[in-house]
mmCIF file of C-alpha atoms and ligand atoms in Angstrom:
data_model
loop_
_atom_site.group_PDB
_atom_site.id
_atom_site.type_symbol
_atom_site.label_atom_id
_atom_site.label_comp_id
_atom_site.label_asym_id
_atom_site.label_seq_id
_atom_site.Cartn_x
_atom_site.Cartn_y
_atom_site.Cartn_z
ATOM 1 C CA UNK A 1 119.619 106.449 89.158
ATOM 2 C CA UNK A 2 121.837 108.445 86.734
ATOM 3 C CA UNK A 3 120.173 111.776 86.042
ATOM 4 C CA UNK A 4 117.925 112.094 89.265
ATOM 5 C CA UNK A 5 119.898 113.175 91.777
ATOM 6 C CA UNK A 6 116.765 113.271 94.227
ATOM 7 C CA UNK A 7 115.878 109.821 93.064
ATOM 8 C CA UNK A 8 112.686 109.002 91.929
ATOM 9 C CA UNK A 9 110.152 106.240 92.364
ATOM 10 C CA UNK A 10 110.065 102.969 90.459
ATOM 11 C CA UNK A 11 106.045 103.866 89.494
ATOM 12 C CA UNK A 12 107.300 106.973 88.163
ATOM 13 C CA UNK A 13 110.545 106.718 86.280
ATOM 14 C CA UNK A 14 108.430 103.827 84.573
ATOM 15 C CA UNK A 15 105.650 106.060 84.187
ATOM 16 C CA UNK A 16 108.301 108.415 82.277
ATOM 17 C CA UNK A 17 109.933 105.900 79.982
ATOM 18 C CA UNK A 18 106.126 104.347 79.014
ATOM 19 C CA UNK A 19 105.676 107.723 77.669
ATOM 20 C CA UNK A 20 108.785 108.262 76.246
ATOM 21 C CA UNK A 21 108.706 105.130 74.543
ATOM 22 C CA UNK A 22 105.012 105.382 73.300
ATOM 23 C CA UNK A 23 106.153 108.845 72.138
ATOM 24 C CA UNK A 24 108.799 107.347 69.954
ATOM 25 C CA UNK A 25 106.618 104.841 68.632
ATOM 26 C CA UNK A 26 106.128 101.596 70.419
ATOM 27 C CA UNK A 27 102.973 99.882 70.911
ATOM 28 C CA UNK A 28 102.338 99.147 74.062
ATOM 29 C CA UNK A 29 99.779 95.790 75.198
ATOM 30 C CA UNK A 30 98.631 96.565 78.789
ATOM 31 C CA UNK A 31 97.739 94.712 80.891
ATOM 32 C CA UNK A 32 99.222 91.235 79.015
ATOM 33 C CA UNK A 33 100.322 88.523 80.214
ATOM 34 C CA UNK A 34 103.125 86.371 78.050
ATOM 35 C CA UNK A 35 102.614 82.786 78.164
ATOM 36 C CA UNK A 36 104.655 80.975 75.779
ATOM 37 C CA UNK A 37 107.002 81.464 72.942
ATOM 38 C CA UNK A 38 108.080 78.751 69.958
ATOM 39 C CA UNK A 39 110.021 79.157 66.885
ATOM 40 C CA UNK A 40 108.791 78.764 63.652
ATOM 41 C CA UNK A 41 111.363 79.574 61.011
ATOM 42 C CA UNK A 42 112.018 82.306 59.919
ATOM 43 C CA UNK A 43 109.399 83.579 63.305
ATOM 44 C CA UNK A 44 109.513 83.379 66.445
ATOM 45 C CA UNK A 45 105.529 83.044 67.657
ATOM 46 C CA UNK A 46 105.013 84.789 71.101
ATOM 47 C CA UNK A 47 101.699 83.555 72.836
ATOM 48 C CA UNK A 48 99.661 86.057 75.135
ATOM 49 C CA UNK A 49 97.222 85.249 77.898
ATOM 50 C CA UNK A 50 94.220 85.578 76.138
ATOM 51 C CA UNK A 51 95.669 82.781 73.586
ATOM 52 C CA UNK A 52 96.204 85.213 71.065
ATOM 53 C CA UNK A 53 99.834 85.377 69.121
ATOM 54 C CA UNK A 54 101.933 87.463 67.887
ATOM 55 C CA UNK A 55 104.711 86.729 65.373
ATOM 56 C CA UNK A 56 108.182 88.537 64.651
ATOM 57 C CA UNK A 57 111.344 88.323 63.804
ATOM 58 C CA UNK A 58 113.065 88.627 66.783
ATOM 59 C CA UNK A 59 112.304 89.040 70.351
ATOM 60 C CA UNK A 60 113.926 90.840 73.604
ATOM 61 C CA UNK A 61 112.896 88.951 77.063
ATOM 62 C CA UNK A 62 112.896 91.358 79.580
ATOM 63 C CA UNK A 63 110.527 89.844 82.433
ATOM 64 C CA UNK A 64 112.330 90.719 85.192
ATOM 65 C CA UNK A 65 112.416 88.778 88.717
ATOM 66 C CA UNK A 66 110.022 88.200 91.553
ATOM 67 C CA UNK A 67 111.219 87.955 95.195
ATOM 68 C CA UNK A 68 110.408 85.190 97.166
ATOM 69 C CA UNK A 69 107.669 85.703 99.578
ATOM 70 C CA UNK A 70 107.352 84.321 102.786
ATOM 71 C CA UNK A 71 105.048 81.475 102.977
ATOM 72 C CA UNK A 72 103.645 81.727 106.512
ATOM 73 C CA UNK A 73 100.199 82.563 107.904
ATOM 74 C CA UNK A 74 99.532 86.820 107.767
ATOM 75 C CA UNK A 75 102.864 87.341 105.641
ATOM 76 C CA UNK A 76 100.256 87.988 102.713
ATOM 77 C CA UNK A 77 97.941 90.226 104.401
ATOM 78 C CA UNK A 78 101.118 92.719 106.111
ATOM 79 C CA UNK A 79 103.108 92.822 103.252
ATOM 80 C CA UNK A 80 103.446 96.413 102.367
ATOM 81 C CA UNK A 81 102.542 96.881 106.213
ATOM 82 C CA UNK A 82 105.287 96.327 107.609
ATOM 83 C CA UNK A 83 106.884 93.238 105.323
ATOM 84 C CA UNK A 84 108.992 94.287 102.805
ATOM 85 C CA UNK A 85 110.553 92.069 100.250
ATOM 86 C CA UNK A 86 114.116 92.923 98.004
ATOM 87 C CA UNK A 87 114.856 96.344 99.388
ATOM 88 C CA UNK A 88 114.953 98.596 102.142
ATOM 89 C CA UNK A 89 115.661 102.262 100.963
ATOM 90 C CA UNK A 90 112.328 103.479 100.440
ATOM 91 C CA UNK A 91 110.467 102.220 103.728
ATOM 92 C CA UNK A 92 113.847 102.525 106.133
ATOM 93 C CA UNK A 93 112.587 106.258 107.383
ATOM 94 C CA UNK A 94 109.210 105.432 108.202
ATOM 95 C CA UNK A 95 110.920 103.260 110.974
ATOM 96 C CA UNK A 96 112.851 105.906 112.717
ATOM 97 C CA UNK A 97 113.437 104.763 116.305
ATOM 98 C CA UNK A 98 111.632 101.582 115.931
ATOM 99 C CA UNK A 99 113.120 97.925 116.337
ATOM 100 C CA UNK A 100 112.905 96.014 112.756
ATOM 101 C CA UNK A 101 114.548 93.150 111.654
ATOM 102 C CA UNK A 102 116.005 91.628 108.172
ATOM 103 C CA UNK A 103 115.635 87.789 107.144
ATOM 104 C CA UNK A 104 118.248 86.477 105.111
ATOM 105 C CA UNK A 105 122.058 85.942 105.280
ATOM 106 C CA UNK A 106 123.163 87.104 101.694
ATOM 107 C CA UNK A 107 124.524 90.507 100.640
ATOM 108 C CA UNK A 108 121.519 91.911 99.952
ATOM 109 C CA UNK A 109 120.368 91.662 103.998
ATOM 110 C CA UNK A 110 123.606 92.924 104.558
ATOM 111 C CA UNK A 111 122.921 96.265 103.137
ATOM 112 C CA UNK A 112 119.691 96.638 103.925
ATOM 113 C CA UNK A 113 120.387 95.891 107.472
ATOM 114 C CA UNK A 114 123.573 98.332 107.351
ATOM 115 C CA UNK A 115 120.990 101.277 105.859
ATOM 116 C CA UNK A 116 118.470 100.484 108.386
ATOM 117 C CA UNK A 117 120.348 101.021 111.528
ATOM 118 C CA UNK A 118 120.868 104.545 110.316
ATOM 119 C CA UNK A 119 117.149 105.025 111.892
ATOM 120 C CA UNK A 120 115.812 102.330 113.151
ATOM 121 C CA UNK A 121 116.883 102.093 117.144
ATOM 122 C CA UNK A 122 117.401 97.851 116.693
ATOM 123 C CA UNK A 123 118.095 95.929 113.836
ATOM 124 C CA UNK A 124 118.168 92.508 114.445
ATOM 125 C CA UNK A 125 119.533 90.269 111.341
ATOM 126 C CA UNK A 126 117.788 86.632 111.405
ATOM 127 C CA UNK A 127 119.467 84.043 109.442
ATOM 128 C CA UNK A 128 119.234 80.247 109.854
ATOM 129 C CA UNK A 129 122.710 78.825 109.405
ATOM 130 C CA UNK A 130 125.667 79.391 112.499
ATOM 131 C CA UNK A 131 127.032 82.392 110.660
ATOM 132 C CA UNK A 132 127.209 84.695 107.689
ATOM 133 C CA UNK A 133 130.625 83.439 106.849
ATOM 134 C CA UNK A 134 129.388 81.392 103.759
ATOM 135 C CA UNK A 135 126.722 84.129 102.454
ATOM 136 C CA UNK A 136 127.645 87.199 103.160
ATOM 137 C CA UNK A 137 130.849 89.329 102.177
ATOM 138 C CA UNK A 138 133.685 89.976 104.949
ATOM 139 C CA UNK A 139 133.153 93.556 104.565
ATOM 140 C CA UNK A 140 129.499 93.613 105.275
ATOM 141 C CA UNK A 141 129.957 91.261 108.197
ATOM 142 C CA UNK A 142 132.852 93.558 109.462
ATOM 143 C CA UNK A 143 130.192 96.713 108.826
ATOM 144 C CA UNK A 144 127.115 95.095 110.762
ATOM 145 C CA UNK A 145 129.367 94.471 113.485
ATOM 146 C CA UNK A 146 130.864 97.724 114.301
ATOM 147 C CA UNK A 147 127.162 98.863 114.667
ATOM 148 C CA UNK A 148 125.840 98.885 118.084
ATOM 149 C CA UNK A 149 122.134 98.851 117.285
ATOM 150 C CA UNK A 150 122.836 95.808 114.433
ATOM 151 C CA UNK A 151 122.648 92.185 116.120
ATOM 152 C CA UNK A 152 122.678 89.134 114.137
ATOM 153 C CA UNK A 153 120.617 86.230 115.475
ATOM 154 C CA UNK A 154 121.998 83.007 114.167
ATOM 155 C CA UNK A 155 120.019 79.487 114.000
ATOM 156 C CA UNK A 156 116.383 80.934 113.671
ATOM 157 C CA UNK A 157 113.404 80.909 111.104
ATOM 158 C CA UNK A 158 110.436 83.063 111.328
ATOM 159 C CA UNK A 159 107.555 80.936 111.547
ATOM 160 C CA UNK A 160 104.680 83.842 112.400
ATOM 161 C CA UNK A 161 103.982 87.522 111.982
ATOM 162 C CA UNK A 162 101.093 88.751 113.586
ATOM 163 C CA UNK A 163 99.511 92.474 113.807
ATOM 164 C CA UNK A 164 95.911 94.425 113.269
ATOM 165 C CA UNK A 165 96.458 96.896 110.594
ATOM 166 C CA UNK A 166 100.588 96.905 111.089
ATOM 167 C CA UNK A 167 102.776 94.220 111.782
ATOM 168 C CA UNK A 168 103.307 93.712 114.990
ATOM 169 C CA UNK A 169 105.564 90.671 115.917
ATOM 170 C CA UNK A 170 106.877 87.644 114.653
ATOM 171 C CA UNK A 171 107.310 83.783 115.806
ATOM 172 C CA UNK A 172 111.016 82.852 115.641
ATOM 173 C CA UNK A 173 111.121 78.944 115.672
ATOM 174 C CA UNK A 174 115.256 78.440 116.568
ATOM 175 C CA UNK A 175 117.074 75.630 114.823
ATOM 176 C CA UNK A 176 117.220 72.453 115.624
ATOM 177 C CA UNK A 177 114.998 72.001 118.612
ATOM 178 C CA UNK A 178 112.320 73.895 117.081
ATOM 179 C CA UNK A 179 112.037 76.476 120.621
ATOM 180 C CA UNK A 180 109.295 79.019 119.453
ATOM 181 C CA UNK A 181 109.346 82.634 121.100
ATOM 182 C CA UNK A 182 108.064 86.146 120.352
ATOM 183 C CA UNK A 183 110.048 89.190 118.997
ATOM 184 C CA UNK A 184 108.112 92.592 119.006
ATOM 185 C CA UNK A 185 108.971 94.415 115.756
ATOM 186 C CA UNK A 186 107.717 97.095 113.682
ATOM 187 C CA UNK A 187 109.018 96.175 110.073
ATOM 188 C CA UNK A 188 110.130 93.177 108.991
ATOM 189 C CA UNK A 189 112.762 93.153 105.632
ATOM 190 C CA UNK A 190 112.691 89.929 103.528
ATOM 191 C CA UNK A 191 115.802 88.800 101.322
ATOM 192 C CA UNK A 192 115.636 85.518 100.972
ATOM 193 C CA UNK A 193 116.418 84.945 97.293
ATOM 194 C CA UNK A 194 114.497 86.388 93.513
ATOM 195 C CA UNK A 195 113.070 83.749 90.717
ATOM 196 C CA UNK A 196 113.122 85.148 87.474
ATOM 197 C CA UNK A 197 110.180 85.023 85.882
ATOM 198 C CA UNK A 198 110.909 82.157 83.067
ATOM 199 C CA UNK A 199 108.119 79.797 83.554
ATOM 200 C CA UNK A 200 106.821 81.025 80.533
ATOM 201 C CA UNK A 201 109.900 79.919 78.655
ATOM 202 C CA UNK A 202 109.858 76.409 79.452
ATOM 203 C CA UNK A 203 112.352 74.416 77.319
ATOM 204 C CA UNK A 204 112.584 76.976 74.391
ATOM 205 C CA UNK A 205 115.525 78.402 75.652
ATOM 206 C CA UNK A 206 118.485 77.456 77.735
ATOM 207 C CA UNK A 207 118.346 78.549 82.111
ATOM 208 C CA UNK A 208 120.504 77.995 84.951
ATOM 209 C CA UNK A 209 119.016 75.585 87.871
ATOM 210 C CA UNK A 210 117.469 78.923 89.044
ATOM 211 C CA UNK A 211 115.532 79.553 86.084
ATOM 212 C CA UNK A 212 117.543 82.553 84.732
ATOM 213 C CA UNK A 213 118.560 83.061 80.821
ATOM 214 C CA UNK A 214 121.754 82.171 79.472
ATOM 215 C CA UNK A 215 123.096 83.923 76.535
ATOM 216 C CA UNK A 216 126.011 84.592 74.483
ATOM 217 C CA UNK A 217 129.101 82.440 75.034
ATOM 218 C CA UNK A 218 127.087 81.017 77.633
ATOM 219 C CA UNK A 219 125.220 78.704 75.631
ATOM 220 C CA UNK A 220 127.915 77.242 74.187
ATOM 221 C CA UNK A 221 128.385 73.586 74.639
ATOM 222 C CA UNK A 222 132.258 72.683 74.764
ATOM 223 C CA UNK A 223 132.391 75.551 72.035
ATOM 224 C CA UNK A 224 129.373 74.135 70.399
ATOM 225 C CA UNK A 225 126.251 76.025 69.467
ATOM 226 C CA UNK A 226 123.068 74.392 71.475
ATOM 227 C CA UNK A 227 121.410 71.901 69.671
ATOM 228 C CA UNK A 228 118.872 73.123 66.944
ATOM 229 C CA UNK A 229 120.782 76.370 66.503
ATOM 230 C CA UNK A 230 120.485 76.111 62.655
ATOM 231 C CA UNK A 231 123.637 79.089 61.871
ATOM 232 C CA UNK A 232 127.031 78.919 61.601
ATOM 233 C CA UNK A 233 127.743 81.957 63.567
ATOM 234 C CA UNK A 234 128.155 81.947 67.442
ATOM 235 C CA UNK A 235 125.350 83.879 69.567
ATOM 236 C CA UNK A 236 125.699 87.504 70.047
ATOM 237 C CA UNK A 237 126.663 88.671 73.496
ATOM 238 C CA UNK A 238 123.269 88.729 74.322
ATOM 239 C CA UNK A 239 121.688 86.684 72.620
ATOM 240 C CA UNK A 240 120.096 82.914 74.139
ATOM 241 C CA UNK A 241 119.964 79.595 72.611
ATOM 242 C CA UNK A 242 117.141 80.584 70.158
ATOM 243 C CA UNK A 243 118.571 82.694 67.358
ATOM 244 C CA UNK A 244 116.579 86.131 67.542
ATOM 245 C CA UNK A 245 116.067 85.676 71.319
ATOM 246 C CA UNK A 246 117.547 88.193 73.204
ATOM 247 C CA UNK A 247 117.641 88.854 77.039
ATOM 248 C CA UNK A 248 118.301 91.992 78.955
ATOM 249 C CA UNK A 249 118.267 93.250 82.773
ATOM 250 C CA UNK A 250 117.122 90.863 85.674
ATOM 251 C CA UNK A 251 116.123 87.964 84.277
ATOM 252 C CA UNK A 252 119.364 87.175 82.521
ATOM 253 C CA UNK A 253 121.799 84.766 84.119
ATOM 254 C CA UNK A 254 124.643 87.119 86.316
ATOM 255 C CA UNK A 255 122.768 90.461 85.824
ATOM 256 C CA UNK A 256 123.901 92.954 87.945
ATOM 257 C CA UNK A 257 119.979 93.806 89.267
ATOM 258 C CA UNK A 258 120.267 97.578 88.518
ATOM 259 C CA UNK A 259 118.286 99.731 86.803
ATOM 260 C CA UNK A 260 121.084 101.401 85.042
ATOM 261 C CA UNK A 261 122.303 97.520 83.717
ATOM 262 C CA UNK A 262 119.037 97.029 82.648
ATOM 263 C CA UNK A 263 118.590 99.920 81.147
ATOM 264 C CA UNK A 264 121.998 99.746 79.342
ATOM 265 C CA UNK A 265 121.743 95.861 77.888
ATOM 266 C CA UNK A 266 118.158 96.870 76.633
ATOM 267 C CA UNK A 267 119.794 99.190 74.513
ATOM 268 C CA UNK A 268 122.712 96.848 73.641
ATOM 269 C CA UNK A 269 119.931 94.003 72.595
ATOM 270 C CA UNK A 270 118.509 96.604 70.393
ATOM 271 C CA UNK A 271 121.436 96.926 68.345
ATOM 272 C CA UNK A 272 122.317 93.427 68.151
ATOM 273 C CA UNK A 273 118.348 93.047 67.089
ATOM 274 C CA UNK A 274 119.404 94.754 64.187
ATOM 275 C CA UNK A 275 122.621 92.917 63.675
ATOM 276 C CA UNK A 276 120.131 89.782 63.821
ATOM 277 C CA UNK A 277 117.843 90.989 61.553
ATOM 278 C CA UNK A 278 120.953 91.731 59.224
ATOM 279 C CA UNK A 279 121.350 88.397 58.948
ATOM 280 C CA UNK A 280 118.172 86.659 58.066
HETATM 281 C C1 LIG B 1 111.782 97.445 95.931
HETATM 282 C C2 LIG B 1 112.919 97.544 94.933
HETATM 283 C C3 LIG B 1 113.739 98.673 94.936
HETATM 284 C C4 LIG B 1 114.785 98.783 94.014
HETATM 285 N N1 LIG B 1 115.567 99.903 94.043
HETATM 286 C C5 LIG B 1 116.532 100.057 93.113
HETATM 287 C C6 LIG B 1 117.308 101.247 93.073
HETATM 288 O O1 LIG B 1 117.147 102.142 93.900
HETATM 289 N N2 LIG B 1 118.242 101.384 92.091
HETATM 290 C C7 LIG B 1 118.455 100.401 91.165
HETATM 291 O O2 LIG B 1 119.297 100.579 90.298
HETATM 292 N N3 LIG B 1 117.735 99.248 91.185
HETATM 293 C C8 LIG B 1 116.781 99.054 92.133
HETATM 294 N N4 LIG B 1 116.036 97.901 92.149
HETATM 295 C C9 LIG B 1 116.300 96.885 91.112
HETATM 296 C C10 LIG B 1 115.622 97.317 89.794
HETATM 297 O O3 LIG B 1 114.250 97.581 90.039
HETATM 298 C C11 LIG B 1 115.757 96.202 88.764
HETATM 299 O O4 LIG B 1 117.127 95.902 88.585
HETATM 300 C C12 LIG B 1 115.168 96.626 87.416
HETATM 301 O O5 LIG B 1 113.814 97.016 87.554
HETATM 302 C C13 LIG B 1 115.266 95.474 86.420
HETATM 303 O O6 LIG B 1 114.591 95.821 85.246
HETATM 304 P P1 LIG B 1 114.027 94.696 84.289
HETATM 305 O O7 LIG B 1 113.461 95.419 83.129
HETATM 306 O O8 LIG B 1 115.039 93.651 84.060
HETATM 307 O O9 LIG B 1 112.858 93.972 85.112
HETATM 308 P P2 LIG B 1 111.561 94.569 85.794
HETATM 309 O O10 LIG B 1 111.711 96.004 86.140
HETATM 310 O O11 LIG B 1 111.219 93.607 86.886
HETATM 311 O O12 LIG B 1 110.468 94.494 84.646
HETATM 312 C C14 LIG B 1 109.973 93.272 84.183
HETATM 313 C C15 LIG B 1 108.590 93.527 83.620
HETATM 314 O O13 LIG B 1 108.164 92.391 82.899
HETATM 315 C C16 LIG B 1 106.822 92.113 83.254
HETATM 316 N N5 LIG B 1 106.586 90.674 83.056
HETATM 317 C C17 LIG B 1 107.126 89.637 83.735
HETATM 318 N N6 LIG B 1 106.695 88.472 83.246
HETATM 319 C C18 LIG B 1 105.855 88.782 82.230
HETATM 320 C C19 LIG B 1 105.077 88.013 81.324
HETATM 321 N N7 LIG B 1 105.086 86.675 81.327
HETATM 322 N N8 LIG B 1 104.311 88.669 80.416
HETATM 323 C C20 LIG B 1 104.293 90.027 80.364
HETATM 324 N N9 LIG B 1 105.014 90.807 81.184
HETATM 325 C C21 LIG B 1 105.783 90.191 82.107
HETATM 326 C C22 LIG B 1 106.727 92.515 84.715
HETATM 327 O O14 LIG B 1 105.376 92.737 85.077
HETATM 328 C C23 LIG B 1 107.549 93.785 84.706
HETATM 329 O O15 LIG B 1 106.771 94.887 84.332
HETATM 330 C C24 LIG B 1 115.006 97.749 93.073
HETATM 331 C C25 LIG B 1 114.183 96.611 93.074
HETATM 332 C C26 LIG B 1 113.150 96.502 94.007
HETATM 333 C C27 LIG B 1 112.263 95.277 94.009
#
């Protein structure tokens, strides 16, 4: 991330902006959970876990995404023991000459399997389709390739992990006649797709299949605003089908899933906050 050219940990560059921000003047409610939101003209009414609510003018959705687990006996227990969901950079030196091996086909296994075989002595890349042709970029596939200690194993699922304190091993099932064997491995690197964390949103604003926020030209219908809109003006870039509802980083529909973009549209939603607020 810009500025730390050592990099820094996710605990503690939040830990840094919590302060920054409290020093600046924001309130912070911790630990709170968000459970609903509704518009009330001119509010928009926020409801929090403990059923209170809070109501404002306008309101930035920031909630971020969640990776999806693996939902297999023991995944629970290892994870952070040797199962490791969305990313590899952090945990890829612990596994200096050790075997490990990446789930998913997308780009996202791609790279983590590419970083990986810089110290682990196997990588092995398990995916369930024939080939990475339809997931993954040509260039990745062309990397993992030329790397003699990367192997992709096509046609298999992971149906186990086992291990005492550590992971241990896992139960690849292959696909379709459901053959079960055992593959010793010391880490285990799960990509197989985020869910933004909407739930909360239900039908008060406008998502993709996947759950994630649309906003600014996006919500358009045909060139027409989404029903209820209630102004004559077209949404702001970031703006979602609610007027005063913004969205920034993850959780919007095509983020980039950087800090840096998330980051950067929180402080674009800011000003068009005040552009809203300009307005009403
Ligand atoms: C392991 C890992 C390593 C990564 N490494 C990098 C990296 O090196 N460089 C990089 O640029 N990016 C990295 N990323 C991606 C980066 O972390 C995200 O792009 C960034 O954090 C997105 O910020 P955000 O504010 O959109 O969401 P988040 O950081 O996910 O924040 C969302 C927040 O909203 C809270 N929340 C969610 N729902 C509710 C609710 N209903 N009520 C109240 N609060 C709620 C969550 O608890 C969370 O605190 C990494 C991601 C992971 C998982």
């Amino acid at each position: 991330y810009l500025g730390f050219p050592a990099g820094l940990s996710g605990g503690d560059l939040a830990r840094r902006g919590l302060a920054q921000a409290r020093r600046l003047g924001a309130e912070i409610l911790s630990p709170i959970e968000v459970v609903g939101i509704r518009r009330q003209d001119p509010y928009r009414v926020v409801t929090l876990g403990d059923g209170s609510e809070i109501s404002c003018q306008a309101v930035v959705v920031a909630t971020g995404v969640s990776y999806r687990q693996l939902e297999i006996p023991n995944a629970a227990r290892l994870a952070g023991a040797g199962i490791y969901y969305g990313a590899a950079t952090t945990e890829a030196v612990l596994y200096r000459d050790l075997d490990v091996a990446v789930v998913g086909g997308g780009n996202s296994a791609g790279q983590a399997a590419v970083y990986l075989s810089r110290f682990a002595r196997s990588v092995k890349v398990l995916i369930r389709g024939p080939d990475l042709t339809a997931t993954m970029s040509q260039y990745l596939i062309e990397q993992m390739a030329a790397l003699p200690n990367v192997e992709v194993r096509p046609m298999v699922q992971v149906v186990g992990v086992d291990g005492e304190q550590q992971l241990e091993r896992a139960t690849l099932e292959t696909i379709p006649d459901g053959d079960r064997q055992e593959m010793e491995m010391a880490a285990l690197f799960v990509f197989i797709g985020q869910t933004p964390r909407t739930d909360w949103l239900e039908a008060a604003v406008l998502r993709d299949k996947a759950g994630f926020v649309l906003s600014g030209r996006e919500v358009l219908d045909g060139g027409k605003p989404p029903p209820g809109w209630g102004t004559d003006r077209e949404p702001f870039l970031l703006e979602a089908s609610v007027p005063g509802v913004f969205v920034a980083g993850d959780v919007r529909y095509r983020s980039v899933k950087r800090i840096a973009s998330a980051v950067g549209e929180g402080s674009m939603a800011v000003q068009f906050v005040h552009q809203y607020l300009a307005t009403i």
